[in-house]
Amino acid sequence: MLRETTVGVDDLILPLFVVPGRGVRNEVGAMPGVFQESVDAIVDSVARAADVGIPAVLLFGIPEAKDPTGSHAWDDDGVVQQAVRAIKEAQGDQVMVITDVCLCEYTDHGHCGVIHDGDVANDPTCGLLVKEALSHARAGADIVAPSDMMDGRVGAIRSALDEADFSDLPIMSYAAKFCSAFYGPFREAAESTPQFGDRRTYQMDPANGLEALREVALDLEEGADIVIVKPALPYLDVVQRVKAEFECPVAAYQVSGEYSMIKAASANGWIDEERAVAESLTSIKRAGADMIITYYAVDVASSA
Ligand code: PBG
């Protein structure tokens, strides 16, 4: 009766990794219980998630081939586009399909944009992200989620969607995305480790809280409907400040490293997995998140 914070199944978003092929289900080494799956296997995973009441999934695509511009990202027949169509056909409106809009899974150098003179070029990248978002929209995505951190991409995607008759399609933007060591295991899952340098020129300095608020303000001005803070647990103050400052839905991403730390410690018998997960997710909600993107979504929903 007196408990102030609850984590509900309907707060959870499950990330999934789509790869080419059929019948593929490869476990990610650093993320036990998380798989790279072909479209047919993804459809089964989404059905299991829907059965336990999870309202939304977030899709990442790993293409057959990578190139300097990440051109498979906007291929209408790409893995994500195929997965969106297959999930929508199987589940209808039962599950919302959110697509990650970024180039790092699709570029051969692993950066989130095109490279000019050894660095990611902001504006040309925005143009490619627009093509990717439109392709996801045509496939039937319910929400697009740009995760690259280029300046101006939310506005560019918003006007392109509006012009193409997708004015109702919401944008969930990774507004405050920090340059974090906690993405390590994801880069194995998405095969997106940068081949040179790091992402410090476009992701945020972990020391900056006010900058996070400026990034969120910009994305909202440009038309974002939901903003994401990422990672979650090391940035609960940012979640709280964003929620206090802006009247918009806030999502927090419990990222791969947060997942793997709990998994590894519990595999060693050093920590009680279920309690550690419940406590982490409750803290994220208590800080002010309306929804949580978590690889633990199905486990939590199944034990609820
Ligand atoms: C990149 C992207 C990343 C994650 C989601 N989208 C990784 C990165 O920036 O390297 C990380 C998610 C996780 O660690 O679980 N577009």
PDB file of C-alpha atoms and ligand atoms in Angstrom:
ATOM      1  CA  MET A   1       0.000   0.000   0.000  1.00  0.00           C
ATOM      2  CA  LEU A   2       2.820   2.385   0.816  1.00  0.00           C
ATOM      3  CA  ARG A   3       5.176   1.360  -1.957  1.00  0.00           C
ATOM      4  CA  GLU A   4       5.874   4.369  -4.168  1.00  0.00           C
ATOM      5  CA  THR A   5       7.328   2.690  -7.216  1.00  0.00           C
ATOM      6  CA  THR A   6       6.337  -0.381  -9.187  1.00  0.00           C
ATOM      7  CA  VAL A   7       7.758  -1.939 -12.319  1.00  0.00           C
ATOM      8  CA  GLY A   8       5.000  -3.268 -14.560  1.00  0.00           C
ATOM      9  CA  VAL A   9       5.285  -5.584 -17.535  1.00  0.00           C
ATOM     10  CA  ASP A  10       3.872  -2.755 -19.636  1.00  0.00           C
ATOM     11  CA  ASP A  11       6.897  -0.581 -18.794  1.00  0.00           C
ATOM     12  CA  LEU A  12       9.290  -2.943 -20.564  1.00  0.00           C
ATOM     13  CA  ILE A  13      10.781  -2.906 -24.050  1.00  0.00           C
ATOM     14  CA  LEU A  14      12.751  -5.927 -25.282  1.00  0.00           C
ATOM     15  CA  PRO A  15      15.755  -5.389 -27.600  1.00  0.00           C
ATOM     16  CA  LEU A  16      16.323  -8.062 -30.270  1.00  0.00           C
ATOM     17  CA  PHE A  17      19.096  -8.677 -32.828  1.00  0.00           C
ATOM     18  CA  VAL A  18      18.134  -9.746 -36.356  1.00  0.00           C
ATOM     19  CA  VAL A  19      20.613 -11.558 -38.617  1.00  0.00           C
ATOM     20  CA  PRO A  20      20.259 -12.992 -42.144  1.00  0.00           C
ATOM     21  CA  GLY A  21      19.389 -16.653 -42.732  1.00  0.00           C
ATOM     22  CA  ARG A  22      16.831 -19.144 -41.473  1.00  0.00           C
ATOM     23  CA  GLY A  23      16.715 -21.036 -38.212  1.00  0.00           C
ATOM     24  CA  VAL A  24      19.627 -19.023 -36.813  1.00  0.00           C
ATOM     25  CA  ARG A  25      19.825 -18.538 -33.047  1.00  0.00           C
ATOM     26  CA  ASN A  26      23.377 -17.650 -31.930  1.00  0.00           C
ATOM     27  CA  GLU A  27      23.900 -16.857 -28.289  1.00  0.00           C
ATOM     28  CA  VAL A  28      25.985 -13.715 -27.710  1.00  0.00           C
ATOM     29  CA  GLY A  29      29.073 -14.792 -25.751  1.00  0.00           C
ATOM     30  CA  ALA A  30      29.143 -11.838 -23.389  1.00  0.00           C
ATOM     31  CA  MET A  31      25.368 -11.807 -22.958  1.00  0.00           C
ATOM     32  CA  PRO A  32      24.108 -15.252 -21.879  1.00  0.00           C
ATOM     33  CA  GLY A  33      20.416 -15.555 -22.709  1.00  0.00           C
ATOM     34  CA  VAL A  34      20.595 -12.998 -25.545  1.00  0.00           C
ATOM     35  CA  PHE A  35      20.646 -14.220 -29.152  1.00  0.00           C
ATOM     36  CA  GLN A  36      21.261 -13.075 -32.695  1.00  0.00           C
ATOM     37  CA  GLU A  37      18.266 -14.489 -34.548  1.00  0.00           C
ATOM     38  CA  SER A  38      17.073 -14.828 -38.123  1.00  0.00           C
ATOM     39  CA  VAL A  39      13.666 -13.406 -39.041  1.00  0.00           C
ATOM     40  CA  ASP A  40      11.791 -16.688 -38.416  1.00  0.00           C
ATOM     41  CA  ALA A  41      13.344 -17.048 -34.953  1.00  0.00           C
ATOM     42  CA  ILE A  42      12.660 -13.396 -34.134  1.00  0.00           C
ATOM     43  CA  VAL A  43       8.983 -13.917 -34.900  1.00  0.00           C
ATOM     44  CA  ASP A  44       8.938 -16.749 -32.310  1.00  0.00           C
ATOM     45  CA  SER A  45      10.761 -14.630 -29.739  1.00  0.00           C
ATOM     46  CA  VAL A  46       8.331 -11.781 -30.229  1.00  0.00           C
ATOM     47  CA  ALA A  47       5.424 -14.205 -29.806  1.00  0.00           C
ATOM     48  CA  ARG A  48       6.904 -15.379 -26.482  1.00  0.00           C
ATOM     49  CA  ALA A  49       7.348 -11.776 -25.363  1.00  0.00           C
ATOM     50  CA  ALA A  50       3.787 -10.927 -26.371  1.00  0.00           C
ATOM     51  CA  ASP A  51       2.493 -13.952 -24.447  1.00  0.00           C
ATOM     52  CA  VAL A  52       3.902 -12.579 -21.206  1.00  0.00           C
ATOM     53  CA  GLY A  53       2.512  -9.106 -21.935  1.00  0.00           C
ATOM     54  CA  ILE A  54       5.529  -7.155 -23.180  1.00  0.00           C
ATOM     55  CA  PRO A  55       4.148  -4.236 -25.192  1.00  0.00           C
ATOM     56  CA  ALA A  56       7.116  -3.415 -27.431  1.00  0.00           C
ATOM     57  CA  VAL A  57      10.314  -4.739 -28.982  1.00  0.00           C
ATOM     58  CA  LEU A  58      13.323  -2.789 -30.288  1.00  0.00           C
ATOM     59  CA  LEU A  59      15.018  -4.246 -33.379  1.00  0.00           C
ATOM     60  CA  PHE A  60      18.706  -4.028 -34.316  1.00  0.00           C
ATOM     61  CA  GLY A  61      19.810  -5.403 -37.680  1.00  0.00           C
ATOM     62  CA  ILE A  62      23.079  -7.069 -38.593  1.00  0.00           C
ATOM     63  CA  PRO A  63      23.265  -7.156 -42.412  1.00  0.00           C
ATOM     64  CA  GLU A  64      24.764  -9.765 -44.735  1.00  0.00           C
ATOM     65  CA  ALA A  65      27.436  -7.328 -45.874  1.00  0.00           C
ATOM     66  CA  LYS A  66      28.794  -4.052 -44.562  1.00  0.00           C
ATOM     67  CA  ASP A  67      30.148  -1.133 -46.607  1.00  0.00           C
ATOM     68  CA  PRO A  68      31.505   2.388 -45.951  1.00  0.00           C
ATOM     69  CA  THR A  69      28.081   4.082 -46.039  1.00  0.00           C
ATOM     70  CA  GLY A  70      26.062   1.278 -44.433  1.00  0.00           C
ATOM     71  CA  SER A  71      23.805   1.050 -47.481  1.00  0.00           C
ATOM     72  CA  HIS A  72      21.979  -2.083 -46.265  1.00  0.00           C
ATOM     73  CA  ALA A  73      20.412   0.121 -43.582  1.00  0.00           C
ATOM     74  CA  TRP A  74      17.927   1.561 -46.101  1.00  0.00           C
ATOM     75  CA  ASP A  75      17.433  -1.580 -48.180  1.00  0.00           C
ATOM     76  CA  ASP A  76      13.669  -2.217 -48.216  1.00  0.00           C
ATOM     77  CA  ASP A  77      14.532  -5.903 -48.234  1.00  0.00           C
ATOM     78  CA  GLY A  78      17.054  -5.668 -45.374  1.00  0.00           C
ATOM     79  CA  VAL A  79      16.879  -7.885 -42.291  1.00  0.00           C
ATOM     80  CA  VAL A  80      15.144  -5.325 -40.092  1.00  0.00           C
ATOM     81  CA  GLN A  81      12.616  -4.440 -42.778  1.00  0.00           C
ATOM     82  CA  GLN A  82      11.848  -8.153 -43.290  1.00  0.00           C
ATOM     83  CA  ALA A  83      11.555  -8.698 -39.542  1.00  0.00           C
ATOM     84  CA  VAL A  84       9.181  -5.753 -39.122  1.00  0.00           C
ATOM     85  CA  ARG A  85       6.900  -7.084 -41.852  1.00  0.00           C
ATOM     86  CA  ALA A  86       6.963 -10.633 -40.440  1.00  0.00           C
ATOM     87  CA  ILE A  87       6.287  -9.515 -36.854  1.00  0.00           C
ATOM     88  CA  LYS A  88       3.451  -7.219 -37.889  1.00  0.00           C
ATOM     89  CA  GLU A  89       1.928 -10.022 -39.940  1.00  0.00           C
ATOM     90  CA  ALA A  90       2.115 -12.451 -37.014  1.00  0.00           C
ATOM     91  CA  GLN A  91       1.196 -10.099 -34.157  1.00  0.00           C
ATOM     92  CA  GLY A  92      -0.782  -7.219 -35.652  1.00  0.00           C
ATOM     93  CA  ASP A  93      -1.067  -4.443 -33.096  1.00  0.00           C
ATOM     94  CA  GLN A  94      -0.419  -6.763 -30.146  1.00  0.00           C
ATOM     95  CA  VAL A  95       3.237  -5.727 -30.033  1.00  0.00           C
ATOM     96  CA  MET A  96       4.732  -2.414 -31.074  1.00  0.00           C
ATOM     97  CA  VAL A  97       7.820  -2.654 -33.222  1.00  0.00           C
ATOM     98  CA  ILE A  98      10.443   0.006 -32.606  1.00  0.00           C
ATOM     99  CA  THR A  99      13.438   0.077 -34.957  1.00  0.00           C
ATOM    100  CA  ASP A 100      16.913   1.285 -34.124  1.00  0.00           C
ATOM    101  CA  VAL A 101      17.934   3.850 -36.727  1.00  0.00           C
ATOM    102  CA  CYS A 102      21.732   3.962 -36.868  1.00  0.00           C
ATOM    103  CA  LEU A 103      24.529   3.085 -39.263  1.00  0.00           C
ATOM    104  CA  CYS A 104      27.072   1.442 -36.950  1.00  0.00           C
ATOM    105  CA  GLU A 105      25.678  -2.053 -37.485  1.00  0.00           C
ATOM    106  CA  TYR A 106      25.860  -1.506 -41.260  1.00  0.00           C
ATOM    107  CA  THR A 107      29.192   0.270 -41.856  1.00  0.00           C
ATOM    108  CA  ASP A 108      32.399  -1.694 -42.388  1.00  0.00           C
ATOM    109  CA  HIS A 109      34.285   0.741 -40.109  1.00  0.00           C
ATOM    110  CA  GLY A 110      31.705   0.386 -37.306  1.00  0.00           C
ATOM    111  CA  HIS A 111      31.047   4.092 -36.808  1.00  0.00           C
ATOM    112  CA  CYS A 112      27.545   5.550 -36.598  1.00  0.00           C
ATOM    113  CA  GLY A 113      27.959   7.642 -39.740  1.00  0.00           C
ATOM    114  CA  VAL A 114      29.928   8.177 -42.937  1.00  0.00           C
ATOM    115  CA  ILE A 115      33.590   9.072 -42.617  1.00  0.00           C
ATOM    116  CA  HIS A 116      35.101  12.184 -44.189  1.00  0.00           C
ATOM    117  CA  ASP A 117      38.769  12.935 -43.450  1.00  0.00           C
ATOM    118  CA  GLY A 118      38.952  10.374 -40.659  1.00  0.00           C
ATOM    119  CA  ASP A 119      35.919  11.555 -38.731  1.00  0.00           C
ATOM    120  CA  VAL A 120      32.164  11.045 -38.825  1.00  0.00           C
ATOM    121  CA  ALA A 121      30.545  13.680 -41.052  1.00  0.00           C
ATOM    122  CA  ASN A 122      27.384  14.961 -39.375  1.00  0.00           C
ATOM    123  CA  ASP A 123      25.206  16.326 -42.176  1.00  0.00           C
ATOM    124  CA  PRO A 124      25.797  13.658 -44.847  1.00  0.00           C
ATOM    125  CA  THR A 125      25.052  11.073 -42.151  1.00  0.00           C
ATOM    126  CA  CYS A 126      21.704  12.724 -41.356  1.00  0.00           C
ATOM    127  CA  GLY A 127      20.664  12.266 -44.986  1.00  0.00           C
ATOM    128  CA  LEU A 128      21.368   8.528 -44.787  1.00  0.00           C
ATOM    129  CA  LEU A 129      19.555   8.179 -41.465  1.00  0.00           C
ATOM    130  CA  VAL A 130      16.515   9.774 -43.105  1.00  0.00           C
ATOM    131  CA  LYS A 131      16.619   7.107 -45.832  1.00  0.00           C
ATOM    132  CA  GLU A 132      16.883   4.387 -43.164  1.00  0.00           C
ATOM    133  CA  ALA A 133      13.974   5.766 -41.106  1.00  0.00           C
ATOM    134  CA  LEU A 134      11.773   6.027 -44.206  1.00  0.00           C
ATOM    135  CA  SER A 135      12.574   2.459 -45.169  1.00  0.00           C
ATOM    136  CA  HIS A 136      11.634   1.243 -41.662  1.00  0.00           C
ATOM    137  CA  ALA A 137       8.411   3.264 -41.861  1.00  0.00           C
ATOM    138  CA  ARG A 138       7.515   1.701 -45.211  1.00  0.00           C
ATOM    139  CA  ALA A 139       8.091  -1.752 -43.717  1.00  0.00           C
ATOM    140  CA  GLY A 140       5.529  -0.945 -41.013  1.00  0.00           C
ATOM    141  CA  ALA A 141       7.555   0.100 -37.944  1.00  0.00           C
ATOM    142  CA  ASP A 142       5.409   1.633 -35.189  1.00  0.00           C
ATOM    143  CA  ILE A 143       8.167   3.903 -33.825  1.00  0.00           C
ATOM    144  CA  VAL A 144      11.615   4.812 -35.154  1.00  0.00           C
ATOM    145  CA  ALA A 145      14.481   5.275 -32.698  1.00  0.00           C
ATOM    146  CA  PRO A 146      17.547   7.163 -33.977  1.00  0.00           C
ATOM    147  CA  SER A 147      20.537   6.190 -31.814  1.00  0.00           C
ATOM    148  CA  ASP A 148      23.442   7.809 -33.659  1.00  0.00           C
ATOM    149  CA  MET A 149      23.656  11.197 -31.852  1.00  0.00           C
ATOM    150  CA  MET A 150      24.203  13.296 -35.011  1.00  0.00           C
ATOM    151  CA  ASP A 151      23.012  16.902 -34.640  1.00  0.00           C
ATOM    152  CA  GLY A 152      19.785  17.730 -36.445  1.00  0.00           C
ATOM    153  CA  ARG A 153      18.792  14.184 -37.321  1.00  0.00           C
ATOM    154  CA  VAL A 154      15.511  14.217 -35.403  1.00  0.00           C
ATOM    155  CA  GLY A 155      14.289  17.286 -37.302  1.00  0.00           C
ATOM    156  CA  ALA A 156      15.426  15.838 -40.614  1.00  0.00           C
ATOM    157  CA  ILE A 157      13.700  12.505 -39.946  1.00  0.00           C
ATOM    158  CA  ARG A 158      10.539  14.278 -38.723  1.00  0.00           C
ATOM    159  CA  SER A 159      10.111  16.388 -41.844  1.00  0.00           C
ATOM    160  CA  ALA A 160      10.890  13.471 -44.158  1.00  0.00           C
ATOM    161  CA  LEU A 161       8.337  11.267 -42.388  1.00  0.00           C
ATOM    162  CA  ASP A 162       5.730  14.038 -42.530  1.00  0.00           C
ATOM    163  CA  GLU A 163       6.302  14.548 -46.247  1.00  0.00           C
ATOM    164  CA  ALA A 164       6.049  10.833 -46.939  1.00  0.00           C
ATOM    165  CA  ASP A 165       2.666  10.576 -45.228  1.00  0.00           C
ATOM    166  CA  PHE A 166       4.013   9.121 -41.983  1.00  0.00           C
ATOM    167  CA  SER A 167       3.104  12.140 -39.886  1.00  0.00           C
ATOM    168  CA  ASP A 168       1.614   9.862 -37.193  1.00  0.00           C
ATOM    169  CA  LEU A 169       4.792   7.819 -36.748  1.00  0.00           C
ATOM    170  CA  PRO A 170       6.460   8.726 -33.441  1.00  0.00           C
ATOM    171  CA  ILE A 171      10.190   9.286 -32.964  1.00  0.00           C
ATOM    172  CA  MET A 172      11.852   7.873 -29.879  1.00  0.00           C
ATOM    173  CA  SER A 173      15.227   9.559 -29.825  1.00  0.00           C
ATOM    174  CA  TYR A 174      18.348   8.559 -28.005  1.00  0.00           C
ATOM    175  CA  ALA A 175      18.672  12.132 -26.780  1.00  0.00           C
ATOM    176  CA  ALA A 176      21.151  11.695 -23.930  1.00  0.00           C
ATOM    177  CA  LYS A 177      23.471   8.940 -25.017  1.00  0.00           C
ATOM    178  CA  PHE A 178      26.765   8.819 -23.195  1.00  0.00           C
ATOM    179  CA  CYS A 179      30.055   7.501 -24.542  1.00  0.00           C
ATOM    180  CA  SER A 180      30.031   4.468 -22.288  1.00  0.00           C
ATOM    181  CA  ALA A 181      32.144   1.417 -21.526  1.00  0.00           C
ATOM    182  CA  PHE A 182      28.885  -0.345 -20.714  1.00  0.00           C
ATOM    183  CA  TYR A 183      28.126  -0.804 -24.451  1.00  0.00           C
ATOM    184  CA  GLY A 184      30.969  -3.338 -24.744  1.00  0.00           C
ATOM    185  CA  PRO A 185      28.914  -6.538 -24.927  1.00  0.00           C
ATOM    186  CA  PHE A 186      26.420  -4.948 -27.369  1.00  0.00           C
ATOM    187  CA  ARG A 187      29.179  -4.392 -29.869  1.00  0.00           C
ATOM    188  CA  GLU A 188      29.725  -8.143 -29.953  1.00  0.00           C
ATOM    189  CA  ALA A 189      25.964  -8.698 -30.373  1.00  0.00           C
ATOM    190  CA  ALA A 190      25.641  -6.079 -33.125  1.00  0.00           C
ATOM    191  CA  GLU A 191      29.107  -6.707 -34.605  1.00  0.00           C
ATOM    192  CA  SER A 192      29.618  -2.942 -34.515  1.00  0.00           C
ATOM    193  CA  THR A 193      32.931  -2.347 -32.746  1.00  0.00           C
ATOM    194  CA  PRO A 194      34.566   0.761 -34.282  1.00  0.00           C
ATOM    195  CA  GLN A 195      37.551  -0.305 -36.395  1.00  0.00           C
ATOM    196  CA  PHE A 196      39.455   2.877 -35.465  1.00  0.00           C
ATOM    197  CA  GLY A 197      39.057   5.559 -32.827  1.00  0.00           C
ATOM    198  CA  ASP A 198      36.006   5.708 -30.592  1.00  0.00           C
ATOM    199  CA  ARG A 199      32.601   7.397 -30.464  1.00  0.00           C
ATOM    200  CA  ARG A 200      33.683  10.322 -28.295  1.00  0.00           C
ATOM    201  CA  THR A 201      33.141  12.919 -31.014  1.00  0.00           C
ATOM    202  CA  TYR A 202      29.402  12.206 -31.202  1.00  0.00           C
ATOM    203  CA  GLN A 203      28.446  10.532 -27.917  1.00  0.00           C
ATOM    204  CA  MET A 204      28.382  12.501 -24.676  1.00  0.00           C
ATOM    205  CA  ASP A 205      31.022  12.899 -21.998  1.00  0.00           C
ATOM    206  CA  PRO A 206      29.888  10.907 -18.924  1.00  0.00           C
ATOM    207  CA  ALA A 207      30.780  13.930 -16.798  1.00  0.00           C
ATOM    208  CA  ASN A 208      28.125  16.190 -18.372  1.00  0.00           C
ATOM    209  CA  GLY A 209      24.630  16.468 -16.904  1.00  0.00           C
ATOM    210  CA  LEU A 210      23.643  19.915 -18.184  1.00  0.00           C
ATOM    211  CA  GLU A 211      24.690  18.977 -21.691  1.00  0.00           C
ATOM    212  CA  ALA A 212      22.249  16.067 -21.469  1.00  0.00           C
ATOM    213  CA  LEU A 213      19.448  18.538 -20.782  1.00  0.00           C
ATOM    214  CA  ARG A 214      20.487  20.634 -23.791  1.00  0.00           C
ATOM    215  CA  GLU A 215      20.521  17.548 -26.015  1.00  0.00           C
ATOM    216  CA  VAL A 216      17.050  16.564 -24.819  1.00  0.00           C
ATOM    217  CA  ALA A 217      15.703  20.104 -25.353  1.00  0.00           C
ATOM    218  CA  LEU A 218      17.033  20.120 -28.929  1.00  0.00           C
ATOM    219  CA  ASP A 219      15.571  16.728 -29.796  1.00  0.00           C
ATOM    220  CA  LEU A 220      12.170  17.725 -28.388  1.00  0.00           C
ATOM    221  CA  GLU A 221      12.235  20.979 -30.343  1.00  0.00           C
ATOM    222  CA  GLU A 222      13.002  19.010 -33.480  1.00  0.00           C
ATOM    223  CA  GLY A 223      10.003  16.742 -32.891  1.00  0.00           C
ATOM    224  CA  ALA A 224      11.026  13.813 -30.696  1.00  0.00           C
ATOM    225  CA  ASP A 225       8.029  12.220 -28.942  1.00  0.00           C
ATOM    226  CA  ILE A 226       9.907  10.057 -26.437  1.00  0.00           C
ATOM    227  CA  VAL A 227      13.481  10.642 -25.240  1.00  0.00           C
ATOM    228  CA  ILE A 228      15.943   8.001 -24.105  1.00  0.00           C
ATOM    229  CA  VAL A 229      18.666   8.272 -21.485  1.00  0.00           C
ATOM    230  CA  LYS A 230      21.368   5.668 -21.911  1.00  0.00           C
ATOM    231  CA  PRO A 231      22.926   3.845 -20.068  1.00  0.00           C
ATOM    232  CA  ALA A 232      20.494   3.739 -17.134  1.00  0.00           C
ATOM    233  CA  LEU A 233      21.979   2.851 -13.753  1.00  0.00           C
ATOM    234  CA  PRO A 234      25.126   5.047 -13.876  1.00  0.00           C
ATOM    235  CA  TYR A 235      22.970   7.967 -15.114  1.00  0.00           C
ATOM    236  CA  LEU A 236      19.945   7.906 -12.776  1.00  0.00           C
ATOM    237  CA  ASP A 237      20.546  11.573 -11.936  1.00  0.00           C
ATOM    238  CA  VAL A 238      20.185  12.385 -15.626  1.00  0.00           C
ATOM    239  CA  VAL A 239      16.953  10.378 -15.833  1.00  0.00           C
ATOM    240  CA  GLN A 240      15.625  12.311 -12.865  1.00  0.00           C
ATOM    241  CA  ARG A 241      16.657  15.717 -14.221  1.00  0.00           C
ATOM    242  CA  VAL A 242      15.214  15.022 -17.662  1.00  0.00           C
ATOM    243  CA  LYS A 243      11.905  13.875 -16.185  1.00  0.00           C
ATOM    244  CA  ALA A 244      11.741  16.898 -13.876  1.00  0.00           C
ATOM    245  CA  GLU A 245      12.588  19.394 -16.595  1.00  0.00           C
ATOM    246  CA  PHE A 246      10.542  18.178 -19.570  1.00  0.00           C
ATOM    247  CA  GLU A 247       6.959  17.034 -19.728  1.00  0.00           C
ATOM    248  CA  CYS A 248       7.535  14.146 -22.064  1.00  0.00           C
ATOM    249  CA  PRO A 249       7.774  10.383 -21.841  1.00  0.00           C
ATOM    250  CA  VAL A 250      11.255   9.281 -20.792  1.00  0.00           C
ATOM    251  CA  ALA A 251      12.764   5.885 -21.511  1.00  0.00           C
ATOM    252  CA  ALA A 252      15.936   4.558 -19.891  1.00  0.00           C
ATOM    253  CA  TYR A 253      18.094   1.895 -21.540  1.00  0.00           C
ATOM    254  CA  GLN A 254      19.544  -0.721 -19.202  1.00  0.00           C
ATOM    255  CA  VAL A 255      22.380  -1.472 -21.601  1.00  0.00           C
ATOM    256  CA  SER A 256      24.338  -4.605 -22.415  1.00  0.00           C
ATOM    257  CA  GLY A 257      27.078  -4.004 -19.826  1.00  0.00           C
ATOM    258  CA  GLU A 258      24.520  -3.531 -17.074  1.00  0.00           C
ATOM    259  CA  TYR A 259      22.961  -6.857 -18.104  1.00  0.00           C
ATOM    260  CA  SER A 260      26.257  -8.716 -18.413  1.00  0.00           C
ATOM    261  CA  MET A 261      27.535  -7.558 -15.016  1.00  0.00           C
ATOM    262  CA  ILE A 262      24.505  -8.980 -13.241  1.00  0.00           C
ATOM    263  CA  LYS A 263      24.677 -12.183 -15.330  1.00  0.00           C
ATOM    264  CA  ALA A 264      28.377 -12.731 -14.653  1.00  0.00           C
ATOM    265  CA  ALA A 265      28.157 -12.048 -10.929  1.00  0.00           C
ATOM    266  CA  SER A 266      25.140 -14.287 -10.520  1.00  0.00           C
ATOM    267  CA  ALA A 267      26.758 -17.066 -12.588  1.00  0.00           C
ATOM    268  CA  ASN A 268      29.563 -16.999 -10.028  1.00  0.00           C
ATOM    269  CA  GLY A 269      27.089 -17.137  -7.171  1.00  0.00           C
ATOM    270  CA  TRP A 270      28.165 -13.663  -6.049  1.00  0.00           C
ATOM    271  CA  ILE A 271      24.811 -11.956  -6.374  1.00  0.00           C
ATOM    272  CA  ASP A 272      21.125 -12.913  -6.374  1.00  0.00           C
ATOM    273  CA  GLU A 273      20.150 -12.304 -10.000  1.00  0.00           C
ATOM    274  CA  GLU A 274      16.412 -11.890  -9.562  1.00  0.00           C
ATOM    275  CA  ARG A 275      16.747  -9.454  -6.682  1.00  0.00           C
ATOM    276  CA  ALA A 276      19.526  -7.473  -8.373  1.00  0.00           C
ATOM    277  CA  VAL A 277      17.432  -7.103 -11.523  1.00  0.00           C
ATOM    278  CA  ALA A 278      14.311  -6.082  -9.604  1.00  0.00           C
ATOM    279  CA  GLU A 279      16.261  -3.547  -7.574  1.00  0.00           C
ATOM    280  CA  SER A 280      17.942  -2.048 -10.668  1.00  0.00           C
ATOM    281  CA  LEU A 281      14.681  -1.718 -12.593  1.00  0.00           C
ATOM    282  CA  THR A 282      12.876  -0.269  -9.564  1.00  0.00           C
ATOM    283  CA  SER A 283      15.642   2.320  -9.162  1.00  0.00           C
ATOM    284  CA  ILE A 284      15.333   3.299 -12.809  1.00  0.00           C
ATOM    285  CA  LYS A 285      11.580   3.783 -12.388  1.00  0.00           C
ATOM    286  CA  ARG A 286      12.065   5.645  -9.097  1.00  0.00           C
ATOM    287  CA  ALA A 287      14.416   8.060 -10.847  1.00  0.00           C
ATOM    288  CA  GLY A 288      11.554   8.917 -13.193  1.00  0.00           C
ATOM    289  CA  ALA A 289      11.716   6.657 -16.247  1.00  0.00           C
ATOM    290  CA  ASP A 290       8.325   5.869 -17.778  1.00  0.00           C
ATOM    291  CA  MET A 291       9.664   2.869 -19.663  1.00  0.00           C
ATOM    292  CA  ILE A 292      12.757   0.699 -19.576  1.00  0.00           C
ATOM    293  CA  ILE A 293      14.550  -0.955 -22.466  1.00  0.00           C
ATOM    294  CA  THR A 294      16.016  -4.137 -20.973  1.00  0.00           C
ATOM    295  CA  TYR A 295      17.369  -7.515 -22.058  1.00  0.00           C
ATOM    296  CA  TYR A 296      15.723  -8.844 -18.871  1.00  0.00           C
ATOM    297  CA  ALA A 297      12.216  -7.945 -20.095  1.00  0.00           C
ATOM    298  CA  VAL A 298      11.025 -11.516 -20.697  1.00  0.00           C
ATOM    299  CA  ASP A 299      12.527 -12.870 -17.450  1.00  0.00           C
ATOM    300  CA  VAL A 300      10.908 -10.116 -15.431  1.00  0.00           C
ATOM    301  CA  ALA A 301       7.560 -10.419 -17.182  1.00  0.00           C
ATOM    302  CA  SER A 302       7.584 -14.210 -16.791  1.00  0.00           C
ATOM    303  CA  SER A 303       8.122 -14.032 -13.040  1.00  0.00           C
ATOM    304  CA  ALA A 304       5.613 -11.182 -12.542  1.00  0.00           C
TER     305      ALA A 304
HETATM  306  C1  PBG B   1      24.430   2.263 -31.513  1.00  0.00           C
HETATM  307  C2  PBG B   1      23.852   1.653 -30.338  1.00  0.00           C
HETATM  308  C3  PBG B   1      24.600   1.161 -29.266  1.00  0.00           C
HETATM  309  C4  PBG B   1      23.684   0.625 -28.356  1.00  0.00           C
HETATM  310  C5  PBG B   1      22.404   0.830 -28.861  1.00  0.00           C
HETATM  311  N1  PBG B   1      22.529   1.493 -30.090  1.00  0.00           N
HETATM  312  C6  PBG B   1      26.019   1.012 -29.074  1.00  0.00           C
HETATM  313  C7  PBG B   1      27.027   1.989 -29.278  1.00  0.00           C
HETATM  314  O1  PBG B   1      26.787   3.181 -29.351  1.00  0.00           O
HETATM  315  O2  PBG B   1      28.147   1.526 -29.397  1.00  0.00           O
HETATM  316  C8  PBG B   1      24.088  -0.022 -27.073  1.00  0.00           C
HETATM  317  C9  PBG B   1      23.099  -0.841 -26.379  1.00  0.00           C
HETATM  318  C10 PBG B   1      23.646  -1.727 -25.350  1.00  0.00           C
HETATM  319  O3  PBG B   1      24.817  -1.643 -24.954  1.00  0.00           O
HETATM  320  O4  PBG B   1      22.872  -2.571 -24.887  1.00  0.00           O
HETATM  321  N2  PBG B   1      23.832   2.754 -32.451  1.00  0.00           N
END
